[in-house]
């Protein structure tokens, strides 16, 4: 209780099944950096339970590099009590089938959840982020911001549901998912949902899929940039809105290095 635990790194390697519990007691704080090795083998299945007590804060960064040919899934179940705060960023770079399933319950008044993520895919890779946030207490708040850059014949999926339960007045919830198709054969499926059973709430959602803006490309090329340089610059600016949600500068830099590697792969031509 009342202790800031600093940064803890959890490295997950190999194939098989893992279940973990993260408990942050009252007025305590922790930054958890969860990194996945690319040796998932045929199957990696991770289940993570998160419980935050009143006044607790958890910053959770999940980094999953490309695991070619693997099935890699993770389920995160979170209970946020009192005015606890959960901030998470999910960086996904694909597998044969990759899925991150997040279910959070804001149980009491004043709970906060902020989810963001960046997904960069190429070749025939797949990545799915599915979220469900339940607002059960008064004046709770949640935000979601997910960005996708998809090349080759890859497929990126976002399914986000917000449920505002009866009596959860004062809820403020926003979710946004956007995708850029680097290759016209890539696929993005974005599906935000709202289920509202209370009256005094502010809730919004949005989704958009498309190519880079032609006018912006023309402007950058008119300033001397090549087509490739202009596209790279615009894609990085597009993804930056989600990456900037990471508070720690060193962790943002770590994600950008992984994004650079993934973008090079996403730009490759796929038969």
mmCIF file of C-alpha atoms in Angstrom:
data_model
loop_
_atom_site.group_PDB
_atom_site.id
_atom_site.type_symbol
_atom_site.label_atom_id
_atom_site.label_comp_id
_atom_site.label_asym_id
_atom_site.label_seq_id
_atom_site.Cartn_x
_atom_site.Cartn_y
_atom_site.Cartn_z
ATOM 1 C CA UNK A 1 0.000 0.000 0.000
ATOM 2 C CA UNK A 2 1.114 3.534 -0.786
ATOM 3 C CA UNK A 3 4.300 2.440 -2.563
ATOM 4 C CA UNK A 4 5.409 3.231 -6.113
ATOM 5 C CA UNK A 5 6.969 0.020 -7.363
ATOM 6 C CA UNK A 6 8.795 1.610 -10.304
ATOM 7 C CA UNK A 7 9.046 -0.348 -13.540
ATOM 8 C CA UNK A 8 8.815 -4.135 -13.623
ATOM 9 C CA UNK A 9 9.488 -6.123 -16.789
ATOM 10 C CA UNK A 10 7.688 -9.375 -17.453
ATOM 11 C CA UNK A 11 9.195 -11.349 -20.341
ATOM 12 C CA UNK A 12 7.091 -14.162 -21.783
ATOM 13 C CA UNK A 13 8.853 -16.733 -23.955
ATOM 14 C CA UNK A 14 8.164 -20.156 -25.413
ATOM 15 C CA UNK A 15 4.859 -21.883 -26.088
ATOM 16 C CA UNK A 16 2.153 -23.181 -23.755
ATOM 17 C CA UNK A 17 -0.167 -21.643 -21.170
ATOM 18 C CA UNK A 18 0.438 -18.987 -18.525
ATOM 19 C CA UNK A 19 -1.799 -17.356 -15.939
ATOM 20 C CA UNK A 20 -0.756 -14.328 -13.911
ATOM 21 C CA UNK A 21 -2.232 -12.034 -11.273
ATOM 22 C CA UNK A 22 -1.381 -8.350 -10.794
ATOM 23 C CA UNK A 23 -2.713 -6.763 -7.597
ATOM 24 C CA UNK A 24 -2.076 -3.085 -6.871
ATOM 25 C CA UNK A 25 -3.108 -2.165 -3.340
ATOM 26 C CA UNK A 26 -4.495 1.160 -2.121
ATOM 27 C CA UNK A 27 -2.596 4.262 -3.268
ATOM 28 C CA UNK A 28 0.174 2.154 -4.794
ATOM 29 C CA UNK A 29 1.507 2.475 -8.344
ATOM 30 C CA UNK A 30 3.404 0.298 -10.806
ATOM 31 C CA UNK A 31 4.599 0.381 -14.407
ATOM 32 C CA UNK A 32 4.420 -3.110 -15.949
ATOM 33 C CA UNK A 33 6.225 -3.700 -19.248
ATOM 34 C CA UNK A 34 5.104 -7.026 -20.698
ATOM 35 C CA UNK A 35 7.278 -8.193 -23.583
ATOM 36 C CA UNK A 36 6.700 -11.299 -25.692
ATOM 37 C CA UNK A 37 9.513 -13.195 -27.362
ATOM 38 C CA UNK A 38 8.972 -14.112 -31.006
ATOM 39 C CA UNK A 39 9.372 -17.845 -30.238
ATOM 40 C CA UNK A 40 5.683 -18.538 -29.553
ATOM 41 C CA UNK A 41 5.877 -21.914 -31.280
ATOM 42 C CA UNK A 42 2.581 -23.381 -32.389
ATOM 43 C CA UNK A 43 0.572 -21.775 -29.551
ATOM 44 C CA UNK A 44 0.984 -19.288 -26.703
ATOM 45 C CA UNK A 45 -2.006 -18.643 -24.420
ATOM 46 C CA UNK A 46 -1.704 -16.027 -21.665
ATOM 47 C CA UNK A 47 -4.326 -15.123 -19.082
ATOM 48 C CA UNK A 48 -3.696 -12.040 -16.938
ATOM 49 C CA UNK A 49 -5.878 -10.878 -14.036
ATOM 50 C CA UNK A 50 -5.547 -7.265 -12.898
ATOM 51 C CA UNK A 51 -7.060 -5.850 -9.725
ATOM 52 C CA UNK A 52 -6.667 -2.209 -8.708
ATOM 53 C CA UNK A 53 -7.691 -1.031 -5.260
ATOM 54 C CA UNK A 54 -8.907 2.546 -4.579
ATOM 55 C CA UNK A 55 -6.236 5.121 -5.366
ATOM 56 C CA UNK A 56 -4.062 2.588 -7.199
ATOM 57 C CA UNK A 57 -2.462 3.221 -10.597
ATOM 58 C CA UNK A 58 -1.159 0.699 -13.129
ATOM 59 C CA UNK A 59 0.634 1.677 -16.338
ATOM 60 C CA UNK A 60 0.710 -1.427 -18.525
ATOM 61 C CA UNK A 61 2.693 -1.684 -21.752
ATOM 62 C CA UNK A 62 2.324 -4.886 -23.795
ATOM 63 C CA UNK A 63 4.789 -5.418 -26.671
ATOM 64 C CA UNK A 64 4.208 -8.377 -28.989
ATOM 65 C CA UNK A 65 6.722 -8.602 -31.881
ATOM 66 C CA UNK A 66 5.951 -10.524 -35.045
ATOM 67 C CA UNK A 67 5.718 -14.269 -34.399
ATOM 68 C CA UNK A 68 5.574 -15.779 -37.866
ATOM 69 C CA UNK A 69 3.430 -18.917 -38.135
ATOM 70 C CA UNK A 70 2.331 -18.828 -34.488
ATOM 71 C CA UNK A 71 -0.997 -18.558 -32.697
ATOM 72 C CA UNK A 72 -0.567 -16.065 -29.847
ATOM 73 C CA UNK A 73 -3.538 -15.065 -27.701
ATOM 74 C CA UNK A 74 -3.897 -13.170 -24.437
ATOM 75 C CA UNK A 75 -6.873 -12.432 -22.222
ATOM 76 C CA UNK A 76 -6.718 -9.561 -19.717
ATOM 77 C CA UNK A 77 -9.449 -9.353 -17.058
ATOM 78 C CA UNK A 78 -9.375 -6.196 -14.971
ATOM 79 C CA UNK A 79 -11.345 -4.982 -11.943
ATOM 80 C CA UNK A 80 -10.881 -1.321 -11.038
ATOM 81 C CA UNK A 81 -12.221 -0.384 -7.616
ATOM 82 C CA UNK A 82 -12.816 3.095 -6.238
ATOM 83 C CA UNK A 83 -10.850 5.770 -8.072
ATOM 84 C CA UNK A 84 -8.230 3.335 -9.361
ATOM 85 C CA UNK A 85 -6.593 4.136 -12.690
ATOM 86 C CA UNK A 86 -5.514 1.681 -15.414
ATOM 87 C CA UNK A 87 -3.539 2.973 -18.386
ATOM 88 C CA UNK A 88 -2.507 0.456 -21.047
ATOM 89 C CA UNK A 89 -0.849 0.480 -24.459
ATOM 90 C CA UNK A 90 -0.818 -2.579 -26.700
ATOM 91 C CA UNK A 91 1.793 -2.782 -29.466
ATOM 92 C CA UNK A 92 0.988 -5.660 -31.828
ATOM 93 C CA UNK A 93 3.093 -6.703 -34.795
ATOM 94 C CA UNK A 94 1.286 -9.818 -35.915
ATOM 95 C CA UNK A 95 1.349 -13.598 -36.123
ATOM 96 C CA UNK A 96 -0.503 -16.287 -38.000
ATOM 97 C CA UNK A 97 -3.269 -15.427 -35.531
ATOM 98 C CA UNK A 98 -2.719 -12.885 -32.753
ATOM 99 C CA UNK A 99 -5.439 -11.716 -30.401
ATOM 100 C CA UNK A 100 -5.519 -9.510 -27.318
ATOM 101 C CA UNK A 101 -8.832 -9.646 -25.446
ATOM 102 C CA UNK A 102 -9.337 -7.014 -22.733
ATOM 103 C CA UNK A 103 -12.291 -6.918 -20.326
ATOM 104 C CA UNK A 104 -12.348 -4.171 -17.691
ATOM 105 C CA UNK A 105 -14.939 -3.361 -15.035
ATOM 106 C CA UNK A 106 -14.980 0.141 -13.529
ATOM 107 C CA UNK A 107 -16.792 -0.941 -10.400
ATOM 108 C CA UNK A 108 -17.102 2.255 -8.354
ATOM 109 C CA UNK A 109 -17.309 6.035 -8.627
ATOM 110 C CA UNK A 110 -14.343 7.787 -10.190
ATOM 111 C CA UNK A 111 -12.642 4.817 -11.857
ATOM 112 C CA UNK A 112 -10.473 5.562 -14.895
ATOM 113 C CA UNK A 113 -9.262 3.468 -17.831
ATOM 114 C CA UNK A 114 -7.223 4.656 -20.821
ATOM 115 C CA UNK A 115 -6.395 2.166 -23.568
ATOM 116 C CA UNK A 116 -4.314 2.827 -26.648
ATOM 117 C CA UNK A 117 -2.523 0.719 -29.189
ATOM 118 C CA UNK A 118 -0.566 0.583 -32.394
ATOM 119 C CA UNK A 119 -0.633 -2.339 -34.830
ATOM 120 C CA UNK A 120 1.689 -2.609 -37.837
ATOM 121 C CA UNK A 121 1.391 -5.670 -40.067
ATOM 122 C CA UNK A 122 2.745 -7.002 -43.341
ATOM 123 C CA UNK A 123 2.792 -10.200 -45.409
ATOM 124 C CA UNK A 124 -0.095 -12.488 -44.366
ATOM 125 C CA UNK A 125 -0.020 -11.532 -40.679
ATOM 126 C CA UNK A 126 -3.044 -11.033 -38.447
ATOM 127 C CA UNK A 127 -3.688 -9.079 -35.234
ATOM 128 C CA UNK A 128 -6.938 -8.629 -33.342
ATOM 129 C CA UNK A 129 -7.641 -6.348 -30.377
ATOM 130 C CA UNK A 130 -10.999 -6.903 -28.678
ATOM 131 C CA UNK A 131 -11.995 -4.725 -25.729
ATOM 132 C CA UNK A 132 -15.006 -4.531 -23.434
ATOM 133 C CA UNK A 133 -15.183 -1.842 -20.760
ATOM 134 C CA UNK A 134 -18.077 -1.930 -18.299
ATOM 135 C CA UNK A 135 -18.966 1.286 -16.466
ATOM 136 C CA UNK A 136 -20.745 0.310 -13.255
ATOM 137 C CA UNK A 137 -20.053 3.274 -10.950
ATOM 138 C CA UNK A 138 -20.814 6.975 -11.014
ATOM 139 C CA UNK A 139 -18.598 9.446 -12.852
ATOM 140 C CA UNK A 140 -16.199 6.884 -14.298
ATOM 141 C CA UNK A 141 -14.171 7.590 -17.426
ATOM 142 C CA UNK A 142 -12.628 5.593 -20.238
ATOM 143 C CA UNK A 143 -10.804 6.406 -23.473
ATOM 144 C CA UNK A 144 -9.575 4.213 -26.318
ATOM 145 C CA UNK A 145 -7.315 5.127 -29.237
ATOM 146 C CA UNK A 146 -6.134 2.396 -31.631
ATOM 147 C CA UNK A 147 -4.219 2.917 -34.887
ATOM 148 C CA UNK A 148 -3.415 0.358 -37.604
ATOM 149 C CA UNK A 149 -0.965 0.426 -40.548
ATOM 150 C CA UNK A 150 -1.518 -2.621 -42.733
ATOM 151 C CA UNK A 151 0.580 -3.806 -45.663
ATOM 152 C CA UNK A 152 0.767 -6.915 -47.838
ATOM 153 C CA UNK A 153 -2.208 -9.218 -47.387
ATOM 154 C CA UNK A 154 -2.428 -8.665 -43.645
ATOM 155 C CA UNK A 155 -5.574 -8.272 -41.573
ATOM 156 C CA UNK A 156 -6.088 -6.002 -38.572
ATOM 157 C CA UNK A 157 -9.179 -6.191 -36.364
ATOM 158 C CA UNK A 158 -10.524 -3.932 -33.627
ATOM 159 C CA UNK A 159 -13.714 -4.753 -31.727
ATOM 160 C CA UNK A 160 -14.510 -2.372 -28.901
ATOM 161 C CA UNK A 161 -17.586 -2.413 -26.702
ATOM 162 C CA UNK A 162 -18.560 0.075 -24.012
ATOM 163 C CA UNK A 163 -21.347 -0.944 -21.624
ATOM 164 C CA UNK A 164 -22.808 1.702 -19.329
ATOM 165 C CA UNK A 165 -24.825 -0.087 -16.659
ATOM 166 C CA UNK A 166 -28.019 1.230 -15.051
ATOM 167 C CA UNK A 167 -27.203 3.893 -12.462
ATOM 168 C CA UNK A 168 -23.734 4.649 -13.877
ATOM 169 C CA UNK A 169 -24.592 8.321 -14.350
ATOM 170 C CA UNK A 170 -21.817 10.737 -15.193
ATOM 171 C CA UNK A 171 -19.979 8.190 -17.373
ATOM 172 C CA UNK A 172 -17.609 9.750 -19.915
ATOM 173 C CA UNK A 173 -16.410 7.307 -22.559
ATOM 174 C CA UNK A 174 -14.731 7.734 -25.951
ATOM 175 C CA UNK A 175 -13.334 5.168 -28.383
ATOM 176 C CA UNK A 176 -11.579 5.686 -31.698
ATOM 177 C CA UNK A 177 -10.090 3.204 -34.173
ATOM 178 C CA UNK A 178 -8.429 4.153 -37.473
ATOM 179 C CA UNK A 179 -6.525 2.191 -40.104
ATOM 180 C CA UNK A 180 -4.327 3.019 -43.076
ATOM 181 C CA UNK A 181 -4.086 0.416 -45.841
ATOM 182 C CA UNK A 182 -0.537 0.513 -47.196
ATOM 183 C CA UNK A 183 -1.449 -2.200 -49.721
ATOM 184 C CA UNK A 184 -4.900 -2.353 -51.337
ATOM 185 C CA UNK A 185 -5.033 -6.093 -50.561
ATOM 186 C CA UNK A 186 -4.741 -5.538 -46.793
ATOM 187 C CA UNK A 187 -7.899 -5.681 -44.689
ATOM 188 C CA UNK A 188 -9.075 -3.685 -41.678
ATOM 189 C CA UNK A 189 -12.203 -4.570 -39.696
ATOM 190 C CA UNK A 190 -13.101 -1.937 -37.102
ATOM 191 C CA UNK A 191 -16.222 -2.296 -34.990
ATOM 192 C CA UNK A 192 -16.857 0.064 -32.052
ATOM 193 C CA UNK A 193 -20.051 -0.480 -30.014
ATOM 194 C CA UNK A 194 -21.971 1.385 -27.324
ATOM 195 C CA UNK A 195 -24.520 -0.212 -24.976
ATOM 196 C CA UNK A 196 -25.968 2.504 -22.725
ATOM 197 C CA UNK A 197 -28.459 1.841 -19.927
ATOM 198 C CA UNK A 198 -28.129 5.177 -18.095
ATOM 199 C CA UNK A 199 -29.313 8.655 -19.030
ATOM 200 C CA UNK A 200 -26.767 11.218 -17.854
ATOM 201 C CA UNK A 201 -23.703 10.131 -19.857
ATOM 202 C CA UNK A 202 -21.255 11.363 -22.502
ATOM 203 C CA UNK A 203 -20.269 8.596 -24.914
ATOM 204 C CA UNK A 204 -18.792 8.692 -28.416
ATOM 205 C CA UNK A 205 -17.199 6.309 -30.863
ATOM 206 C CA UNK A 206 -15.667 6.473 -34.323
ATOM 207 C CA UNK A 207 -13.887 4.350 -36.916
ATOM 208 C CA UNK A 208 -12.206 5.118 -40.240
ATOM 209 C CA UNK A 209 -10.307 3.084 -42.855
ATOM 210 C CA UNK A 210 -8.509 4.468 -45.896
ATOM 211 C CA UNK A 211 -5.328 5.315 -47.738
ATOM 212 C CA UNK A 212 -3.068 8.272 -47.062
ATOM 213 C CA UNK A 213 -4.461 11.707 -47.885
ATOM 214 C CA UNK A 214 -3.630 12.540 -51.525
ATOM 215 C CA UNK A 215 -3.360 16.287 -50.883
ATOM 216 C CA UNK A 216 -0.882 15.754 -48.041
ATOM 217 C CA UNK A 217 1.212 13.463 -50.251
ATOM 218 C CA UNK A 218 1.217 16.028 -53.047
ATOM 219 C CA UNK A 219 2.251 18.812 -50.658
ATOM 220 C CA UNK A 220 5.209 16.855 -49.251
ATOM 221 C CA UNK A 221 6.358 15.773 -52.715
ATOM 222 C CA UNK A 222 6.177 19.388 -53.887
ATOM 223 C CA UNK A 223 8.643 20.197 -51.086
ATOM 224 C CA UNK A 224 11.213 17.773 -52.499
ATOM 225 C CA UNK A 225 10.363 14.494 -50.745
ATOM 226 C CA UNK A 226 10.142 11.300 -52.742
ATOM 227 C CA UNK A 227 6.934 9.252 -52.815
ATOM 228 C CA UNK A 228 8.417 6.754 -50.353
ATOM 229 C CA UNK A 229 9.701 9.443 -47.977
ATOM 230 C CA UNK A 230 6.368 11.267 -48.025
ATOM 231 C CA UNK A 231 4.381 8.098 -47.317
ATOM 232 C CA UNK A 232 6.729 7.109 -44.482
ATOM 233 C CA UNK A 233 6.396 10.539 -42.880
ATOM 234 C CA UNK A 234 2.600 10.518 -43.048
ATOM 235 C CA UNK A 235 2.306 6.977 -41.690
ATOM 236 C CA UNK A 236 4.519 7.831 -38.714
ATOM 237 C CA UNK A 237 2.480 10.961 -38.006
ATOM 238 C CA UNK A 238 -0.702 8.873 -38.182
ATOM 239 C CA UNK A 239 0.591 6.275 -35.710
ATOM 240 C CA UNK A 240 2.098 8.914 -33.438
ATOM 241 C CA UNK A 241 -1.283 9.912 -31.993
ATOM 242 C CA UNK A 242 -1.585 6.476 -30.378
ATOM 243 C CA UNK A 243 2.083 6.070 -29.406
ATOM 244 C CA UNK A 244 2.053 9.475 -27.709
ATOM 245 C CA UNK A 245 -0.448 8.067 -25.204
ATOM 246 C CA UNK A 246 2.526 6.347 -23.519
ATOM 247 C CA UNK A 247 3.581 8.662 -20.715
ATOM 248 C CA UNK A 248 7.204 7.553 -20.229
ATOM 249 C CA UNK A 249 9.590 8.944 -22.833
ATOM 250 C CA UNK A 250 11.956 5.936 -22.731
ATOM 251 C CA UNK A 251 9.078 3.519 -23.287
ATOM 252 C CA UNK A 252 7.756 5.616 -26.181
ATOM 253 C CA UNK A 253 11.211 5.436 -27.771
ATOM 254 C CA UNK A 254 11.238 1.655 -27.307
ATOM 255 C CA UNK A 255 7.896 1.325 -29.102
ATOM 256 C CA UNK A 256 9.039 3.578 -31.948
ATOM 257 C CA UNK A 257 12.034 1.304 -32.567
ATOM 258 C CA UNK A 258 9.694 -1.675 -32.873
ATOM 259 C CA UNK A 259 7.342 0.326 -35.116
ATOM 260 C CA UNK A 260 10.226 1.205 -37.454
ATOM 261 C CA UNK A 261 11.138 -2.470 -37.811
ATOM 262 C CA UNK A 262 7.514 -3.450 -38.406
ATOM 263 C CA UNK A 263 6.965 -0.689 -40.990
ATOM 264 C CA UNK A 264 9.904 -1.908 -43.040
ATOM 265 C CA UNK A 265 8.256 -5.329 -43.121
ATOM 266 C CA UNK A 266 4.822 -3.852 -43.929
ATOM 267 C CA UNK A 267 6.250 -2.003 -46.932
ATOM 268 C CA UNK A 268 7.605 -5.183 -48.530
ATOM 269 C CA UNK A 269 5.873 -6.447 -51.656
ATOM 270 C CA UNK A 270 3.885 -9.653 -51.136
ATOM 271 C CA UNK A 271 2.944 -11.944 -54.071
#
